[in-house]
Amino acid sequence: MPGVALVGTQWGDEGKGKVTDLLAEHTDVVVRYQGGNNAGHTIVVEGERYALHLVPTGILYPHCVPVIGPGVVVDPQVLIEELDALGERGVDTSKLLLSGNAHLIMPYHLELDRVTERRLGKNRLGTTKRGIGPAYADKATRVGLRVQDLLDPKIFSAKLEVALKEKNLILTRVYGRLPIPQKEIEEQYLAFAQRLAPHITDTDPVIQDALDAGKSVMFEGAQATLLDLDHGTYPFVTSSNPISGGACAGAGVGPRDITRIIGISKAYCTRVGSGPFPSEADPADAEILVEAGAEYGTTTGRKRRCGWFDAVAGRYAARLNTLTELVVTKLDVLSQFDPIKVCVAYEYEGERFEHFPPNQTIFNKCKPIYEELPGWSQDLSEARKPDELPAEARSYLDAIQGLVGAPVSWASVGPGRDEIVDMAGSGSL
Ligand code: GDP
Ligand code: IMO
Ligand code: MG
């Protein structure tokens, strides 16, 4: 049975949590393949809110095996806290599998993320300060510590010594900070090791065997296409590959294992942190979107920047991820506007760009070209079938699918599990 990848098509927070949760209902294995606890995926079940950062959404279903794959960077303290919090709410977390090849986020990564942002001043990225960038940097320069190192105290200690020597020089000499004692980290991390040991395994064969046995496997993207390290709005990106192609490397499967690729998109657009955002709304409209959409970060609590649906970015995401379908979320939030703006192209020095511009100078300075579509100005939260949506809302979705070039299969009209419209009449996600 082929795998299903679920990816964000914008700058994150598209509602991936809600959609992965719905899909997990009939999925056997759910795999996180990149990122770390910079992610914040919200799920609302019967009025109860769960915010997951590192643990895959499948954890909420007893039939699902949640897997943290080798491409993820893991802060063990955060993982343990998240497992404890879920356990206290009655969720069975014993079946979580954690790849021994995943890299560890270390205390010096957190410190380096903070001091680097401070040094960058007005050029800062606005990271989540979770140590993501520094952890991936160490992975790439091959001085990272991996989850499996927790199981061998001698190796852990030897590798830590090599890494920490350099990190403490940077922290003390470049940033004037105090060095972090090796003993302190060792004690802390080896205690984490005891707790996490039952979950640590080689996850590649687990996923491959599940696919071979005809089971369903979902690859749960965190962050999103425009935050992709290679294809996003660099340098204002994260340090991993959230795009569907990233699922292969990050989970240990081949491209032929993934045949359904679902892009998640808000009916408008948001961004947290710095960087260009061509369709950013004026402050008055942005404030309406923030309030109606409760646009505050799940991880950092920061107010999200808000704007209009960007069809150029949508087209880019559709091609880059080879989307087979699009799920549009938060359509209900647009009930506040009539007409509704959609960015259909960019303009730069008199030239019209239908596709993503070839360089960042253009992207930084381009102006959005808007088309206005009629609003519906009514509550959508009760709609479950396409004909229960106002004609204007259906036309809006039609316009999006035409502009992006991928069919809209579902449209979400509220945060709850059941608040979703089956646009293609497929019965289940
Ligand atoms: P993720 O990072 O992509 O999983 O998205 P987040 O969970 O960070 O942010 C999405 C927010 O929108 C969460 O608070 C969800 O509960 C909420 N949400 C998801 N779908 C809808 C929807 O259709 N309508 C409304 N009003 N809220 C939604
Ligand atoms: P989910 O999975 C939105 C953004 C940060 C910052 C940039 C780099 O919930 O959609 P990092 O800490 O990754 O080095 O920060 O990426 N960012 C996100 N924005 N949603 C996310 O995750 C994000 N994860 C990182 O705000 O601009
Ligand atoms: Mg989020």
Coordinates of C-alpha atoms and ligand atoms in Angstrom, one line a residue:
M1 CA 0.0 0.0 0.0
P2 CA 1.5 3.4 -1.0
G3 CA 2.3 6.1 1.5
V4 CA 0.6 9.4 1.8
A5 CA 2.5 12.6 2.4
L6 CA 0.9 15.6 4.0
V7 CA 2.7 18.9 3.5
G8 CA 2.2 22.6 4.3
T9 CA 2.1 24.7 1.1
Q10 CA 2.7 28.2 2.7
W11 CA 4.8 29.4 5.6
G12 CA 3.5 26.9 8.2
D13 CA 0.5 26.7 10.5
E14 CA -1.9 25.8 7.7
G15 CA -3.8 23.4 9.9
K16 CA -1.7 20.4 9.2
G17 CA -2.4 19.1 12.7
K18 CA -6.1 19.0 12.1
V19 CA -5.9 17.3 8.7
T20 CA -3.2 14.7 9.8
D21 CA -5.4 13.8 12.8
L22 CA -8.4 13.2 10.5
L23 CA -6.2 11.1 8.1
A24 CA -4.7 9.2 11.1
E25 CA -8.1 7.8 11.8
H26 CA -7.6 5.2 9.1
T27 CA -3.8 5.1 9.0
D28 CA -1.5 2.5 10.6
V29 CA 1.8 4.4 10.9
V30 CA 2.3 8.1 11.1
V31 CA 5.9 9.4 10.6
R32 CA 7.4 12.8 11.3
Y33 CA 10.3 13.1 8.9
Q34 CA 11.9 16.5 9.5
G35 CA 12.0 19.5 11.8
G36 CA 11.7 19.3 15.5
N37 CA 9.8 21.0 18.3
N38 CA 9.7 24.2 16.3
A39 CA 6.4 22.7 15.0
G40 CA 3.1 23.3 16.7
H41 CA 0.3 21.2 15.4
T42 CA -3.1 21.8 17.0
I43 CA -5.9 19.2 17.2
V44 CA -9.3 19.9 18.7
V45 CA -11.2 16.7 19.7
E46 CA -14.6 17.2 21.3
G47 CA -13.6 20.7 22.5
E48 CA -10.3 19.4 24.0
R49 CA -7.2 21.0 22.5
Y50 CA -3.9 19.2 22.0
A51 CA -0.8 21.0 20.8
L52 CA 1.8 18.6 19.6
H53 CA 5.3 19.7 18.9
L54 CA 7.4 16.6 18.4
V55 CA 5.1 13.6 18.7
P56 CA 3.3 12.6 15.5
T57 CA -0.4 13.2 15.5
G58 CA -1.1 9.5 15.3
I59 CA -0.4 9.2 19.0
L60 CA -4.1 10.1 19.7
Y61 CA -5.4 6.9 18.1
P62 CA -4.8 3.5 19.8
H63 CA -4.5 1.7 16.4
C64 CA -1.7 4.0 15.1
V65 CA 2.0 3.6 15.5
P66 CA 3.6 7.1 15.7
V67 CA 7.2 7.3 14.5
I68 CA 9.8 10.0 14.8
G69 CA 12.1 9.3 11.8
P70 CA 15.8 9.8 11.3
G71 CA 15.4 13.2 9.6
V72 CA 14.0 14.8 12.8
V73 CA 16.0 16.7 15.4
V74 CA 15.0 15.7 18.9
D75 CA 15.1 17.7 22.1
P76 CA 14.8 14.8 24.6
Q77 CA 13.6 17.0 27.4
V78 CA 10.8 18.4 25.3
L79 CA 9.9 14.9 24.1
I80 CA 9.7 13.5 27.6
E81 CA 7.6 16.5 28.7
E82 CA 5.3 16.0 25.8
L83 CA 4.9 12.3 26.5
D84 CA 4.2 13.0 30.2
A85 CA 1.6 15.6 29.4
L86 CA -0.2 13.3 27.0
G87 CA 0.0 10.4 29.5
E88 CA -1.6 12.6 32.1
R89 CA -4.5 13.2 29.7
G90 CA -5.0 9.4 29.3
V91 CA -3.1 9.0 26.0
D92 CA -1.2 5.7 25.6
T93 CA 2.3 6.8 24.5
S94 CA 4.1 3.5 24.9
K95 CA 3.9 2.7 21.2
L96 CA 5.9 5.7 20.1
L97 CA 9.0 4.8 18.1
L98 CA 12.1 7.0 18.0
S99 CA 14.8 6.6 15.4
G100 CA 18.3 6.0 16.7
N101 CA 19.6 8.0 13.8
A102 CA 17.7 11.1 14.6
H103 CA 20.0 13.9 15.9
L104 CA 19.8 15.4 19.4
I105 CA 19.2 19.0 20.2
M106 CA 21.7 19.8 22.9
P107 CA 21.7 22.6 25.4
Y108 CA 24.4 24.5 23.4
H109 CA 22.2 24.4 20.4
L110 CA 19.5 26.3 22.3
E111 CA 22.0 28.8 23.6
L112 CA 23.6 29.3 20.1
D113 CA 20.1 29.8 18.5
R114 CA 19.4 32.6 21.1
V115 CA 22.8 34.4 20.8
T116 CA 22.9 34.2 17.0
E117 CA 19.5 35.8 16.7
R118 CA 20.6 38.5 19.1
R119 CA 23.7 39.1 17.1
L120 CA 21.7 39.4 13.9
G121 CA 19.7 42.3 15.4
K122 CA 17.3 43.7 12.8
N123 CA 18.4 41.0 10.3
R124 CA 17.3 38.2 12.7
L125 CA 15.2 35.3 11.2
G126 CA 12.7 35.2 14.1
T127 CA 13.4 31.6 14.8
T128 CA 11.5 29.6 17.3
K129 CA 14.7 29.5 19.5
R130 CA 14.4 25.8 19.9
G131 CA 18.0 25.1 18.6
I132 CA 16.8 23.7 15.3
G133 CA 19.3 25.5 13.0
P134 CA 22.4 24.8 15.2
A135 CA 21.4 21.1 15.6
Y136 CA 21.0 20.6 11.8
A137 CA 24.3 22.5 11.3
D138 CA 26.1 20.1 13.5
K139 CA 24.5 17.2 11.7
A140 CA 25.8 18.6 8.4
T141 CA 29.3 19.1 9.7
R142 CA 29.2 15.7 11.3
V143 CA 29.8 16.6 14.9
G144 CA 26.2 16.0 15.9
L145 CA 25.1 13.5 18.6
R146 CA 22.4 11.1 17.7
V147 CA 19.6 9.5 19.7
Q148 CA 21.4 6.1 19.6
D149 CA 24.4 7.7 21.3
L150 CA 22.3 8.0 24.4
L151 CA 22.4 4.2 24.7
D152 CA 26.2 4.1 25.0
P153 CA 27.5 6.4 27.7
K154 CA 31.1 6.1 26.6
I155 CA 30.4 7.1 23.1
F156 CA 28.1 9.8 24.2
S157 CA 30.8 11.2 26.5
A158 CA 33.5 11.1 23.8
K159 CA 31.4 12.7 21.1
L160 CA 30.1 15.3 23.5
E161 CA 33.7 16.2 24.5
V162 CA 34.6 16.9 20.8
A163 CA 31.5 19.0 20.2
L164 CA 31.5 20.9 23.4
K165 CA 35.1 22.0 23.3
E166 CA 34.4 24.0 20.2
K167 CA 30.9 25.2 21.3
N168 CA 32.2 26.5 24.6
L169 CA 35.0 28.4 22.8
I170 CA 32.3 30.0 20.6
L171 CA 30.0 30.7 23.6
T172 CA 32.7 32.2 25.8
R173 CA 35.1 34.0 23.3
V174 CA 32.6 35.1 20.6
Y175 CA 29.5 35.7 22.7
G176 CA 30.9 36.3 26.2
R177 CA 28.7 33.6 27.7
L178 CA 29.6 31.1 30.4
P179 CA 30.8 27.7 29.2
I180 CA 28.4 24.7 29.7
P181 CA 30.0 22.0 31.8
Q182 CA 30.2 18.6 30.2
K183 CA 29.2 16.8 33.4
E184 CA 26.0 18.7 33.7
I185 CA 24.9 17.7 30.1
E186 CA 26.0 14.1 30.6
E187 CA 24.0 13.7 33.8
Q188 CA 20.9 15.3 32.3
Y189 CA 21.0 13.4 29.0
L190 CA 21.9 10.0 30.5
A191 CA 18.8 10.4 32.7
F192 CA 16.8 11.1 29.5
A193 CA 18.3 8.0 28.0
Q194 CA 16.8 5.7 30.6
R195 CA 13.4 7.1 30.0
L196 CA 13.6 7.1 26.2
A197 CA 15.4 3.7 25.7
P198 CA 12.2 1.7 25.3
H199 CA 11.2 3.9 22.3
I200 CA 14.5 3.9 20.5
T201 CA 14.8 1.6 17.5
D202 CA 15.8 1.5 13.8
T203 CA 12.6 2.9 12.3
D204 CA 13.5 2.4 8.6
P205 CA 12.5 -1.3 8.5
V206 CA 9.4 -0.6 10.6
I207 CA 8.1 1.8 7.9
Q208 CA 9.3 -0.3 5.0
D209 CA 7.7 -3.5 6.4
A210 CA 4.5 -1.7 7.0
L211 CA 4.4 -0.5 3.4
D212 CA 5.3 -4.1 2.2
A213 CA 2.5 -5.5 4.3
G214 CA 0.0 -3.2 2.6
K215 CA -0.5 -1.0 5.6
S216 CA -1.1 2.7 5.3
V217 CA 1.7 5.0 6.2
M218 CA 1.4 8.8 6.5
F219 CA 4.3 11.2 6.4
E220 CA 3.4 14.1 8.5
G221 CA 5.1 17.3 7.3
A222 CA 6.0 20.0 9.7
Q223 CA 6.8 23.6 8.7
A224 CA 6.0 24.1 5.0
T225 CA 7.1 24.6 1.4
L226 CA 8.1 28.3 1.7
L227 CA 10.2 27.5 4.8
D228 CA 12.1 24.7 3.0
L229 CA 15.9 25.1 3.3
D230 CA 16.5 24.6 -0.4
H231 CA 13.3 25.8 -2.0
G232 CA 11.9 28.4 0.4
T233 CA 12.4 32.1 0.9
Y234 CA 16.1 31.7 2.0
P235 CA 17.5 32.8 4.4
F236 CA 14.1 33.2 6.1
V237 CA 13.5 29.5 6.2
T238 CA 13.9 26.6 8.6
S239 CA 16.9 24.2 8.4
S240 CA 15.2 21.1 7.0
N241 CA 13.2 20.0 3.9
P242 CA 9.5 20.0 4.7
I243 CA 8.6 19.4 1.0
S244 CA 7.3 16.0 0.0
G245 CA 10.7 15.0 -1.4
G246 CA 12.1 15.5 2.1
A247 CA 9.8 12.6 3.3
C248 CA 11.9 10.1 1.5
A249 CA 15.3 11.1 3.0
G250 CA 13.8 11.9 6.4
A251 CA 11.8 8.7 6.8
G252 CA 13.9 6.2 4.8
V253 CA 11.6 5.4 2.0
G254 CA 11.9 5.7 -1.8
P255 CA 9.9 8.1 -4.0
R256 CA 7.8 5.2 -5.4
D257 CA 6.5 4.6 -1.8
I258 CA 4.5 7.9 -1.8
T259 CA 1.7 8.2 -4.3
R260 CA -0.8 10.5 -2.6
I261 CA 0.5 14.0 -1.7
I262 CA -1.9 16.3 0.1
G263 CA -1.1 20.0 0.3
I264 CA -2.6 21.9 3.2
S265 CA -3.3 25.6 2.6
K266 CA -5.1 28.2 4.5
A267 CA -7.8 30.1 2.5
Y268 CA -5.7 33.1 3.2
C269 CA -2.0 33.2 4.2
T270 CA 0.1 33.7 7.4
R271 CA 3.7 33.9 8.3
V272 CA 5.5 33.9 11.7
G273 CA 9.0 35.4 11.9
S274 CA 10.8 37.6 9.5
G275 CA 11.1 37.6 5.7
P276 CA 9.3 38.8 2.6
F277 CA 5.5 38.2 2.4
P278 CA 4.1 39.8 -0.9
S279 CA 0.4 39.3 -0.1
E280 CA 0.7 40.7 3.5
A281 CA -2.6 42.5 4.3
D282 CA -2.7 46.1 5.5
P283 CA -2.8 46.4 9.3
A284 CA -6.6 46.8 9.6
D285 CA -7.4 43.7 7.5
A286 CA -4.5 41.8 9.1
E287 CA -6.0 42.5 12.5
I288 CA -9.4 41.1 11.4
L289 CA -7.7 37.9 10.2
V290 CA -5.7 37.6 13.5
E291 CA -8.8 37.9 15.6
A292 CA -11.2 35.8 13.4
G293 CA -8.5 33.2 12.8
A294 CA -7.0 33.2 16.3
E295 CA -3.6 33.7 14.6
Y296 CA -1.2 33.3 17.5
G297 CA 1.7 30.8 17.2
T298 CA 1.1 27.4 18.8
T299 CA 4.8 27.1 19.7
T300 CA 5.9 30.6 20.6
G301 CA 2.6 32.5 21.1
R302 CA 3.7 35.1 18.6
K303 CA 1.1 37.0 16.7
R304 CA 1.2 35.7 13.1
R305 CA 1.5 38.1 10.2
C306 CA -1.6 37.8 8.0
G307 CA -2.4 38.3 4.3
W308 CA -4.3 37.1 1.3
F309 CA -4.2 33.8 -0.5
D310 CA -1.1 33.8 -2.7
A311 CA -1.7 31.8 -5.8
V312 CA 1.8 32.2 -7.1
A313 CA 3.2 30.5 -4.0
G314 CA 0.3 28.0 -4.3
R315 CA 1.3 27.1 -7.9
Y316 CA 5.0 26.8 -6.8
A317 CA 4.0 24.4 -3.9
A318 CA 1.8 22.3 -6.2
R319 CA 4.7 21.7 -8.6
L320 CA 7.5 21.3 -6.1
N321 CA 5.5 18.8 -4.0
T322 CA 3.7 17.2 -7.0
L323 CA 0.5 17.7 -5.0
T324 CA -2.3 15.3 -5.9
E325 CA -4.8 17.4 -4.0
L326 CA -5.3 20.4 -1.8
V327 CA -7.1 20.7 1.5
V328 CA -8.1 24.3 2.2
T329 CA -8.5 25.2 5.8
K330 CA -10.0 28.2 7.7
L331 CA -12.4 29.0 5.0
D332 CA -14.8 30.2 7.8
V333 CA -12.4 33.0 8.7
L334 CA -13.0 34.7 5.3
S335 CA -16.7 35.2 6.2
Q336 CA -15.5 38.5 7.6
F337 CA -14.6 39.9 4.2
D338 CA -16.5 41.0 1.1
P339 CA -14.9 41.2 -1.4
I340 CA -12.0 38.9 -0.8
K341 CA -8.6 39.5 -2.3
V342 CA -6.5 36.8 -4.0
C343 CA -3.0 37.5 -5.2
V344 CA -2.8 36.0 -8.7
A345 CA 0.6 37.2 -9.8
Y346 CA 3.5 39.5 -8.8
E347 CA 4.7 42.6 -10.5
Y348 CA 8.3 43.8 -10.5
E349 CA 9.6 46.7 -12.6
G350 CA 6.7 46.5 -15.0
E351 CA 7.1 42.7 -15.5
R352 CA 4.3 40.3 -14.5
F353 CA 5.4 37.1 -12.7
E354 CA 2.9 34.2 -12.8
H355 CA 5.5 31.9 -11.3
F356 CA 7.8 32.2 -8.4
P357 CA 10.5 34.8 -9.4
P358 CA 14.0 33.4 -10.1
N359 CA 15.8 35.4 -7.4
Q360 CA 15.2 36.9 -4.0
T361 CA 15.7 40.5 -5.0
I362 CA 12.6 40.3 -7.1
F363 CA 10.7 38.4 -4.5
N364 CA 11.6 40.9 -1.8
K365 CA 10.5 43.9 -3.9
C366 CA 7.6 42.5 -6.0
K367 CA 4.1 43.9 -5.6
P368 CA 1.1 41.6 -5.4
I369 CA -1.5 41.7 -8.2
Y370 CA -4.9 41.1 -6.7
E371 CA -8.2 40.0 -8.1
E372 CA -11.3 40.5 -5.9
L373 CA -13.7 37.7 -5.5
P374 CA -17.2 38.0 -4.0
G375 CA -17.5 37.2 -0.3
W376 CA -20.4 35.3 1.4
S377 CA -20.6 37.1 4.7
Q378 CA -22.2 34.2 6.6
D379 CA -21.3 31.5 9.0
L380 CA -19.9 28.3 7.4
S381 CA -19.3 26.2 10.5
E382 CA -22.3 24.0 10.0
A383 CA -21.5 23.1 6.3
R384 CA -20.5 19.4 5.7
K385 CA -21.4 19.0 2.0
P386 CA -20.5 21.3 -0.9
D387 CA -24.1 22.3 -1.5
E388 CA -24.3 23.5 2.2
L389 CA -21.7 26.1 1.4
P390 CA -22.8 29.4 -0.1
A391 CA -22.3 29.7 -3.9
E392 CA -19.6 32.4 -3.3
A393 CA -17.6 30.1 -1.1
R394 CA -17.7 27.3 -3.7
S395 CA -16.6 29.8 -6.3
Y396 CA -13.8 30.9 -4.1
L397 CA -12.5 27.3 -3.8
D398 CA -13.0 26.7 -7.5
A399 CA -10.9 29.8 -8.2
I400 CA -8.1 28.5 -5.8
Q401 CA -8.0 25.1 -7.4
G402 CA -7.9 26.7 -10.9
L403 CA -5.1 29.1 -10.0
V404 CA -3.0 26.5 -8.1
G405 CA -3.5 23.6 -10.4
A406 CA -4.5 21.0 -7.8
P407 CA -8.1 19.8 -7.0
V408 CA -9.5 20.9 -3.6
S409 CA -10.6 17.6 -2.0
W410 CA -11.7 19.0 1.4
A411 CA -12.4 22.4 2.9
S412 CA -12.2 23.0 6.6
V413 CA -14.7 25.4 8.2
G414 CA -13.7 25.3 11.9
P415 CA -11.0 23.9 14.2
G416 CA -13.0 20.8 15.4
R417 CA -12.5 17.3 13.9
D418 CA -16.0 17.3 12.3
E419 CA -15.9 20.8 10.9
I420 CA -14.9 19.9 7.3
V421 CA -16.6 19.7 3.9
D422 CA -16.0 16.8 1.7
M423 CA -15.6 18.6 -1.7
A424 CA -14.9 15.5 -3.8
G425 CA -17.5 13.3 -2.2
S426 CA -14.9 10.7 -1.3
G427 CA -16.4 9.9 2.1
S428 CA -13.3 10.0 4.2
L429 CA -9.9 11.8 4.0
Ligands
GDP1 P1 -0.2 23.5 11.8 O1 1.1 23.9 12.4 O2 -0.2 23.5 10.3 O3 -0.7 22.1 12.4 O4 -1.3 24.5 12.2 P2 -1.5 25.2 13.7 O5 -2.1 24.2 14.6 O6 -0.2 25.8 14.2 O7 -2.5 26.4 13.4 C1 -3.7 26.2 12.8 C2 -4.8 26.7 13.8 O8 -6.0 26.9 13.1 C3 -5.0 25.9 15.0 O9 -5.4 26.7 16.1 C4 -6.3 25.0 14.6 O10 -7.1 24.6 15.7 C5 -7.0 26.1 13.7 N1 -7.8 25.5 12.6 C6 -7.5 24.5 11.8 N2 -8.5 24.4 10.8 C7 -9.3 25.4 11.1 C8 -10.5 25.9 10.4 O11 -10.9 25.4 9.3 N3 -11.1 27.0 10.9 C9 -10.7 27.6 12.0 N4 -11.3 28.7 12.4 N5 -9.6 27.2 12.7 C10 -8.9 26.1 12.2
IMO2 P1 4.4 24.3 11.9 O1 4.8 22.8 11.8 C1 5.3 28.5 11.3 C2 9.6 29.6 11.2 C3 10.1 30.5 12.3 C4 11.2 31.3 11.6 C5 11.8 30.2 10.7 C6 13.0 29.5 11.3 O2 3.7 24.5 13.2 O3 3.8 24.8 10.7 P2 13.4 27.7 13.2 O4 13.1 27.8 14.7 O5 12.8 26.6 12.4 O6 14.9 27.8 12.9 O7 12.8 29.1 12.6 O8 10.8 29.2 10.5 N1 8.9 28.4 11.7 C7 7.6 28.2 11.6 N2 6.6 29.0 11.2 N3 5.1 27.2 11.6 C8 6.0 26.4 11.9 O9 5.8 25.0 12.2 C9 7.4 26.8 12.0 N4 8.6 26.3 12.3 C10 9.5 27.2 12.1 O10 9.0 31.3 12.8 O11 10.6 32.2 10.8
MG3 MG 1.8 25.3 13.7

